[in-house]
mmCIF file with all atom_site columns, C-alpha atoms and ligand atoms in Angstrom:
data_model
loop_
_atom_site.group_PDB
_atom_site.id
_atom_site.type_symbol
_atom_site.label_atom_id
_atom_site.label_alt_id
_atom_site.label_comp_id
_atom_site.label_asym_id
_atom_site.label_entity_id
_atom_site.label_seq_id
_atom_site.pdbx_PDB_ins_code
_atom_site.Cartn_x
_atom_site.Cartn_y
_atom_site.Cartn_z
_atom_site.occupancy
_atom_site.B_iso_or_equiv
_atom_site.pdbx_formal_charge
_atom_site.auth_seq_id
_atom_site.auth_comp_id
_atom_site.auth_asym_id
_atom_site.auth_atom_id
_atom_site.pdbx_PDB_model_num
ATOM   1   C  CA  . MET A 1 1   ? 20.820  -2.582  -2.445  1.00 0.00 ? 1   MET A CA  1
ATOM   2   C  CA  . ARG A 1 2   ? 22.214  -5.883  -1.089  1.00 0.00 ? 2   ARG A CA  1
ATOM   3   C  CA  . SER A 1 3   ? 20.951  -8.965  -2.890  1.00 0.00 ? 3   SER A CA  1
ATOM   4   C  CA  . SER A 1 4   ? 22.475  -11.549 -0.552  1.00 0.00 ? 4   SER A CA  1
ATOM   5   C  CA  . HIS A 1 5   ? 23.465  -11.915 3.097   1.00 0.00 ? 5   HIS A CA  1
ATOM   6   C  CA  . GLN A 1 6   ? 25.966  -14.562 4.201   1.00 0.00 ? 6   GLN A CA  1
ATOM   7   C  CA  . GLY A 1 7   ? 25.464  -16.405 0.864   1.00 0.00 ? 7   GLY A CA  1
ATOM   8   C  CA  . ARG A 1 8   ? 21.720  -16.461 1.322   1.00 0.00 ? 8   ARG A CA  1
ATOM   9   C  CA  . LYS A 1 9   ? 19.677  -14.712 -1.354  1.00 0.00 ? 9   LYS A CA  1
ATOM   10  C  CA  . LEU A 1 10  ? 17.422  -11.933 -0.043  1.00 0.00 ? 10  LEU A CA  1
ATOM   11  C  CA  . ARG A 1 11  ? 14.387  -12.275 -2.249  1.00 0.00 ? 11  ARG A CA  1
ATOM   12  C  CA  . TYR A 1 12  ? 11.840  -10.438 -0.090  1.00 0.00 ? 12  TYR A CA  1
ATOM   13  C  CA  . GLU A 1 13  ? 13.949  -7.592  1.196   1.00 0.00 ? 13  GLU A CA  1
ATOM   14  C  CA  . GLY A 1 14  ? 10.898  -5.284  1.218   1.00 0.00 ? 14  GLY A CA  1
ATOM   15  C  CA  . THR A 1 15  ? 9.038   -7.644  3.642   1.00 0.00 ? 15  THR A CA  1
ATOM   16  C  CA  . ARG A 1 16  ? 11.763  -7.446  6.314   1.00 0.00 ? 16  ARG A CA  1
ATOM   17  C  CA  . THR A 1 17  ? 12.113  -5.179  9.304   1.00 0.00 ? 17  THR A CA  1
ATOM   18  C  CA  . ALA A 1 18  ? 14.516  -5.063  12.226  1.00 0.00 ? 18  ALA A CA  1
ATOM   19  C  CA  . CYS A 1 19  ? 13.685  -7.162  15.340  1.00 0.00 ? 19  CYS A CA  1
ATOM   20  C  CA  . PRO A 1 20  ? 12.774  -4.778  18.197  1.00 0.00 ? 20  PRO A CA  1
ATOM   21  C  CA  . MET A 1 21  ? 14.704  -6.984  20.668  1.00 0.00 ? 21  MET A CA  1
ATOM   22  C  CA  . CYS A 1 22  ? 17.994  -7.707  18.957  1.00 0.00 ? 22  CYS A CA  1
ATOM   23  C  CA  . ASP A 1 23  ? 18.005  -5.721  15.697  1.00 0.00 ? 23  ASP A CA  1
ATOM   24  C  CA  . ALA A 1 24  ? 18.431  -8.763  13.501  1.00 0.00 ? 24  ALA A CA  1
ATOM   25  C  CA  . SER A 1 25  ? 16.415  -9.110  10.361  1.00 0.00 ? 25  SER A CA  1
ATOM   26  C  CA  . SER A 1 26  ? 12.807  -10.318 10.816  1.00 0.00 ? 26  SER A CA  1
ATOM   27  C  CA  . GLU A 1 27  ? 10.659  -11.910 8.180   1.00 0.00 ? 27  GLU A CA  1
ATOM   28  C  CA  . ILE A 1 28  ? 6.912   -11.773 7.588   1.00 0.00 ? 28  ILE A CA  1
ATOM   29  C  CA  . ARG A 1 29  ? 5.249   -15.137 8.377   1.00 0.00 ? 29  ARG A CA  1
ATOM   30  C  CA  . THR A 1 30  ? 1.652   -14.184 7.855   1.00 0.00 ? 30  THR A CA  1
ATOM   31  C  CA  . SER A 1 31  ? -0.096  -11.062 6.591   1.00 0.00 ? 31  SER A CA  1
ATOM   32  C  CA  . GLN A 1 32  ? -3.765  -10.185 6.104   1.00 0.00 ? 32  GLN A CA  1
ATOM   33  C  CA  . ALA A 1 33  ? -5.638  -7.064  5.044   1.00 0.00 ? 33  ALA A CA  1
ATOM   34  C  CA  . ILE A 1 34  ? -7.763  -5.567  7.855   1.00 0.00 ? 34  ILE A CA  1
ATOM   35  C  CA  . THR A 1 35  ? -9.185  -2.796  5.657   1.00 0.00 ? 35  THR A CA  1
ATOM   36  C  CA  . LYS A 1 36  ? -8.443  -1.420  2.201   1.00 0.00 ? 36  LYS A CA  1
ATOM   37  C  CA  . THR A 1 37  ? -5.819  0.884   3.938   1.00 0.00 ? 37  THR A CA  1
ATOM   38  C  CA  . MET A 1 38  ? -4.575  -1.305  6.804   1.00 0.00 ? 38  MET A CA  1
ATOM   39  C  CA  . ARG A 1 39  ? -2.719  -4.580  6.893   1.00 0.00 ? 39  ARG A CA  1
ATOM   40  C  CA  . GLU A 1 40  ? -1.617  -6.714  9.839   1.00 0.00 ? 40  GLU A CA  1
ATOM   41  C  CA  . SER A 1 41  ? 1.554   -8.841  9.488   1.00 0.00 ? 41  SER A CA  1
ATOM   42  C  CA  . THR A 1 42  ? 3.265   -11.213 11.848  1.00 0.00 ? 42  THR A CA  1
ATOM   43  C  CA  . TYR A 1 43  ? 7.080   -11.119 11.781  1.00 0.00 ? 43  TYR A CA  1
ATOM   44  C  CA  . GLN A 1 44  ? 9.583   -13.648 13.175  1.00 0.00 ? 44  GLN A CA  1
ATOM   45  C  CA  . CYS A 1 45  ? 13.176  -12.768 13.982  1.00 0.00 ? 45  CYS A CA  1
ATOM   46  C  CA  . THR A 1 46  ? 15.733  -14.676 11.967  1.00 0.00 ? 46  THR A CA  1
ATOM   47  C  CA  . ASN A 1 47  ? 18.235  -14.818 14.894  1.00 0.00 ? 47  ASN A CA  1
ATOM   48  C  CA  . VAL A 1 48  ? 17.778  -18.296 16.316  1.00 0.00 ? 48  VAL A CA  1
ATOM   49  C  CA  . GLU A 1 49  ? 19.122  -17.107 19.701  1.00 0.00 ? 49  GLU A CA  1
ATOM   50  C  CA  . CYS A 1 50  ? 16.276  -14.598 19.861  1.00 0.00 ? 50  CYS A CA  1
ATOM   51  C  CA  . GLY A 1 51  ? 13.253  -16.016 18.087  1.00 0.00 ? 51  GLY A CA  1
ATOM   52  C  CA  . CYS A 1 52  ? 11.044  -13.028 18.817  1.00 0.00 ? 52  CYS A CA  1
ATOM   53  C  CA  . THR A 1 53  ? 7.714   -12.897 16.986  1.00 0.00 ? 53  THR A CA  1
ATOM   54  C  CA  . PHE A 1 54  ? 5.650   -9.681  16.732  1.00 0.00 ? 54  PHE A CA  1
ATOM   55  C  CA  . VAL A 1 55  ? 2.731   -8.118  14.908  1.00 0.00 ? 55  VAL A CA  1
ATOM   56  C  CA  . VAL A 1 56  ? 3.037   -5.005  12.761  1.00 0.00 ? 56  VAL A CA  1
ATOM   57  C  CA  . VAL A 1 57  ? 0.009   -3.017  11.702  1.00 0.00 ? 57  VAL A CA  1
ATOM   58  C  CA  . ALA A 1 58  ? 0.677   -0.927  8.581   1.00 0.00 ? 58  ALA A CA  1
ATOM   59  C  CA  . GLU A 1 59  ? -1.682  1.794   7.552   1.00 0.00 ? 59  GLU A CA  1
ATOM   60  C  CA  . ILE A 1 60  ? -1.746  4.050   4.487   1.00 0.00 ? 60  ILE A CA  1
ATOM   61  C  CA  . ASN A 1 61  ? -1.222  7.416   6.047   1.00 0.00 ? 61  ASN A CA  1
ATOM   62  C  CA  . ARG A 1 62  ? -1.573  9.978   3.210   1.00 0.00 ? 62  ARG A CA  1
ATOM   63  C  CA  . LEU A 1 63  ? -1.566  10.251  -0.568  1.00 0.00 ? 63  LEU A CA  1
ATOM   64  C  CA  . LEU A 1 64  ? 1.312   12.061  -2.274  1.00 0.00 ? 64  LEU A CA  1
ATOM   65  C  CA  . ASN A 1 65  ? -0.705  11.672  -5.528  1.00 0.00 ? 65  ASN A CA  1
ATOM   66  C  CA  . PRO A 1 66  ? -4.237  10.371  -5.663  1.00 0.00 ? 66  PRO A CA  1
ATOM   67  C  CA  . GLY A 1 67  ? -3.592  8.791   -9.125  1.00 0.00 ? 67  GLY A CA  1
ATOM   68  C  CA  . ALA A 1 68  ? -5.748  8.885   -12.236 1.00 0.00 ? 68  ALA A CA  1
ATOM   69  C  CA  . THR A 1 69  ? -8.404  6.447   -10.937 1.00 0.00 ? 69  THR A CA  1
ATOM   70  C  CA  . PRO A 1 70  ? -9.479  7.861   -7.544  1.00 0.00 ? 70  PRO A CA  1
ATOM   71  C  CA  . ASN A 1 71  ? -11.955 5.794   -5.480  1.00 0.00 ? 71  ASN A CA  1
ATOM   72  C  CA  . PRO A 1 72  ? -14.542 8.024   -3.754  1.00 0.00 ? 72  PRO A CA  1
ATOM   73  C  CA  . LYS A 1 73  ? -15.301 5.136   -1.323  1.00 0.00 ? 73  LYS A CA  1
ATOM   74  C  CA  . VAL A 1 74  ? -11.694 5.253   0.035   1.00 0.00 ? 74  VAL A CA  1
ATOM   75  C  CA  . ASN A 1 75  ? -10.961 8.168   2.233   1.00 0.00 ? 75  ASN A CA  1
ATOM   76  C  CA  . ILE A 1 76  ? -7.214  8.775   2.587   1.00 0.00 ? 76  ILE A CA  1
ATOM   77  C  CA  . PRO A 1 77  ? -5.858  12.272  3.526   1.00 0.00 ? 77  PRO A CA  1
ATOM   78  C  CA  . LEU A 1 78  ? -3.967  14.177  0.871   1.00 0.00 ? 78  LEU A CA  1
ATOM   79  C  CA  . SER A 1 79  ? -0.449  15.217  1.805   1.00 0.00 ? 79  SER A CA  1
ATOM   80  C  CA  . SER A 1 80  ? -0.176  18.841  2.885   1.00 0.00 ? 80  SER A CA  1
ATOM   81  C  CA  . HIS A 1 81  ? 2.495   19.406  0.232   1.00 0.00 ? 81  HIS A CA  1
ATOM   82  C  CA  . VAL A 1 82  ? -0.129  18.934  -2.626  1.00 0.00 ? 82  VAL A CA  1
ATOM   83  C  CA  . ARG A 1 83  ? -1.125  22.348  -3.930  1.00 0.00 ? 83  ARG A CA  1
ATOM   84  C  CA  . ARG A 1 84  ? -4.895  21.757  -4.046  1.00 0.00 ? 84  ARG A CA  1
ATOM   85  C  CA  . ASP A 1 85  ? -5.611  25.107  -5.743  1.00 0.00 ? 85  ASP A CA  1
ATOM   86  C  CA  . MET A 1 86  ? -3.227  24.326  -8.578  1.00 0.00 ? 86  MET A CA  1
ATOM   87  C  CA  . VAL A 1 87  ? -4.658  20.823  -8.997  1.00 0.00 ? 87  VAL A CA  1
ATOM   88  C  CA  . ARG A 1 88  ? -8.140  22.285  -9.151  1.00 0.00 ? 88  ARG A CA  1
ATOM   89  C  CA  . VAL A 1 89  ? -7.090  24.893  -11.817 1.00 0.00 ? 89  VAL A CA  1
ATOM   90  C  CA  . LEU A 1 90  ? -5.319  22.163  -13.815 1.00 0.00 ? 90  LEU A CA  1
ATOM   91  C  CA  . LEU A 1 91  ? -8.314  19.841  -13.774 1.00 0.00 ? 91  LEU A CA  1
ATOM   92  C  CA  . ASP A 1 92  ? -10.789 22.660  -14.693 1.00 0.00 ? 92  ASP A CA  1
ATOM   93  C  CA  . ASN A 1 93  ? -8.694  23.753  -17.706 1.00 0.00 ? 93  ASN A CA  1
ATOM   94  C  CA  . ALA A 1 94  ? -7.131  20.496  -18.955 1.00 0.00 ? 94  ALA A CA  1
ATOM   95  C  CA  . GLY A 1 95  ? -8.217  19.346  -22.363 1.00 0.00 ? 95  GLY A CA  1
ATOM   96  C  CA  . GLU A 1 96  ? -9.153  15.677  -22.954 1.00 0.00 ? 96  GLU A CA  1
ATOM   97  C  CA  . ALA A 1 97  ? -7.392  13.070  -25.106 1.00 0.00 ? 97  ALA A CA  1
ATOM   98  C  CA  . GLY A 1 98  ? -8.903  9.662   -25.886 1.00 0.00 ? 98  GLY A CA  1
ATOM   99  C  CA  . HIS A 1 99  ? -7.562  6.648   -24.008 1.00 0.00 ? 99  HIS A CA  1
ATOM   100 C  CA  . GLN A 1 100 ? -8.622  3.006   -23.904 1.00 0.00 ? 100 GLN A CA  1
ATOM   101 C  CA  . ALA A 1 101 ? -8.150  1.765   -20.317 1.00 0.00 ? 101 ALA A CA  1
ATOM   102 C  CA  . ARG A 1 102 ? -6.661  -1.762  -20.175 1.00 0.00 ? 102 ARG A CA  1
ATOM   103 C  CA  . TYR A 1 103 ? -6.181  -2.262  -16.431 1.00 0.00 ? 103 TYR A CA  1
ATOM   104 C  CA  . THR A 1 104 ? -8.982  -0.198  -14.889 1.00 0.00 ? 104 THR A CA  1
ATOM   105 C  CA  . LEU A 1 105 ? -12.627 -0.888  -14.823 1.00 0.00 ? 105 LEU A CA  1
ATOM   106 C  CA  . PRO A 1 106 ? -14.787 1.585   -16.722 1.00 0.00 ? 106 PRO A CA  1
ATOM   107 C  CA  . VAL A 1 107 ? -16.402 4.361   -14.612 1.00 0.00 ? 107 VAL A CA  1
ATOM   108 C  CA  . THR A 1 108 ? -20.111 3.877   -14.620 1.00 0.00 ? 108 THR A CA  1
ATOM   109 C  CA  . GLY A 1 109 ? -21.045 6.548   -12.075 1.00 0.00 ? 109 GLY A CA  1
ATOM   110 C  CA  . ASP A 1 110 ? -23.289 3.902   -10.430 1.00 0.00 ? 110 ASP A CA  1
ATOM   111 C  CA  . LEU A 1 111 ? -21.926 2.775   -7.046  1.00 0.00 ? 111 LEU A CA  1
ATOM   112 C  CA  . PHE A 1 112 ? -24.259 -0.296  -7.124  1.00 0.00 ? 112 PHE A CA  1
ATOM   113 C  CA  . ALA A 1 113 ? -23.328 -1.391  -10.704 1.00 0.00 ? 113 ALA A CA  1
ATOM   114 C  CA  . GLY A 1 114 ? -23.161 -5.116  -10.842 1.00 0.00 ? 114 GLY A CA  1
ATOM   115 C  CA  . SER A 1 115 ? -25.490 -5.694  -7.871  1.00 0.00 ? 115 SER A CA  1
ATOM   116 C  CA  . ALA A 1 116 ? -28.827 -7.427  -8.317  1.00 0.00 ? 116 ALA A CA  1
ATOM   117 C  CA  . ASP A 1 117 ? -31.818 -5.341  -9.420  1.00 0.00 ? 117 ASP A CA  1
ATOM   118 C  CA  . PRO A 1 118 ? -34.226 -4.503  -6.622  1.00 0.00 ? 118 PRO A CA  1
ATOM   119 C  CA  . PRO A 1 119 ? -37.441 -6.681  -6.658  1.00 0.00 ? 119 PRO A CA  1
HETATM 120 ZN ZN1 . ZN  B 2 .   ? 15.465  -10.807 17.482  1.00 0.00 ? 1   ZN  B ZN1 1
#
């Protein structure tokens, strides 16, 4: 992967996309989360003769792997390549080994954990 362009360091290559008008590189100027699975970003073309600005909405489309800490409150379709029957068999038959999570909150089973007690 290229790390520089015309002597300029490309630090945020992952945040660039081609300008729809002139195909030059465009950079993200602002970005905000709309939902947990959707983000809206404003891009600006780096070609000074163009100067196009545009909005990109990026949405998580499907999971290739749900990960080890699935969130039941987030509904993202599972990719059709995932062999659900095999995953089910694996989960039903897998043993368990102790693990102390360092980066994930403990699972309490209570969706309202942390909220104030009802009066
Ligand atoms: Zn452009």
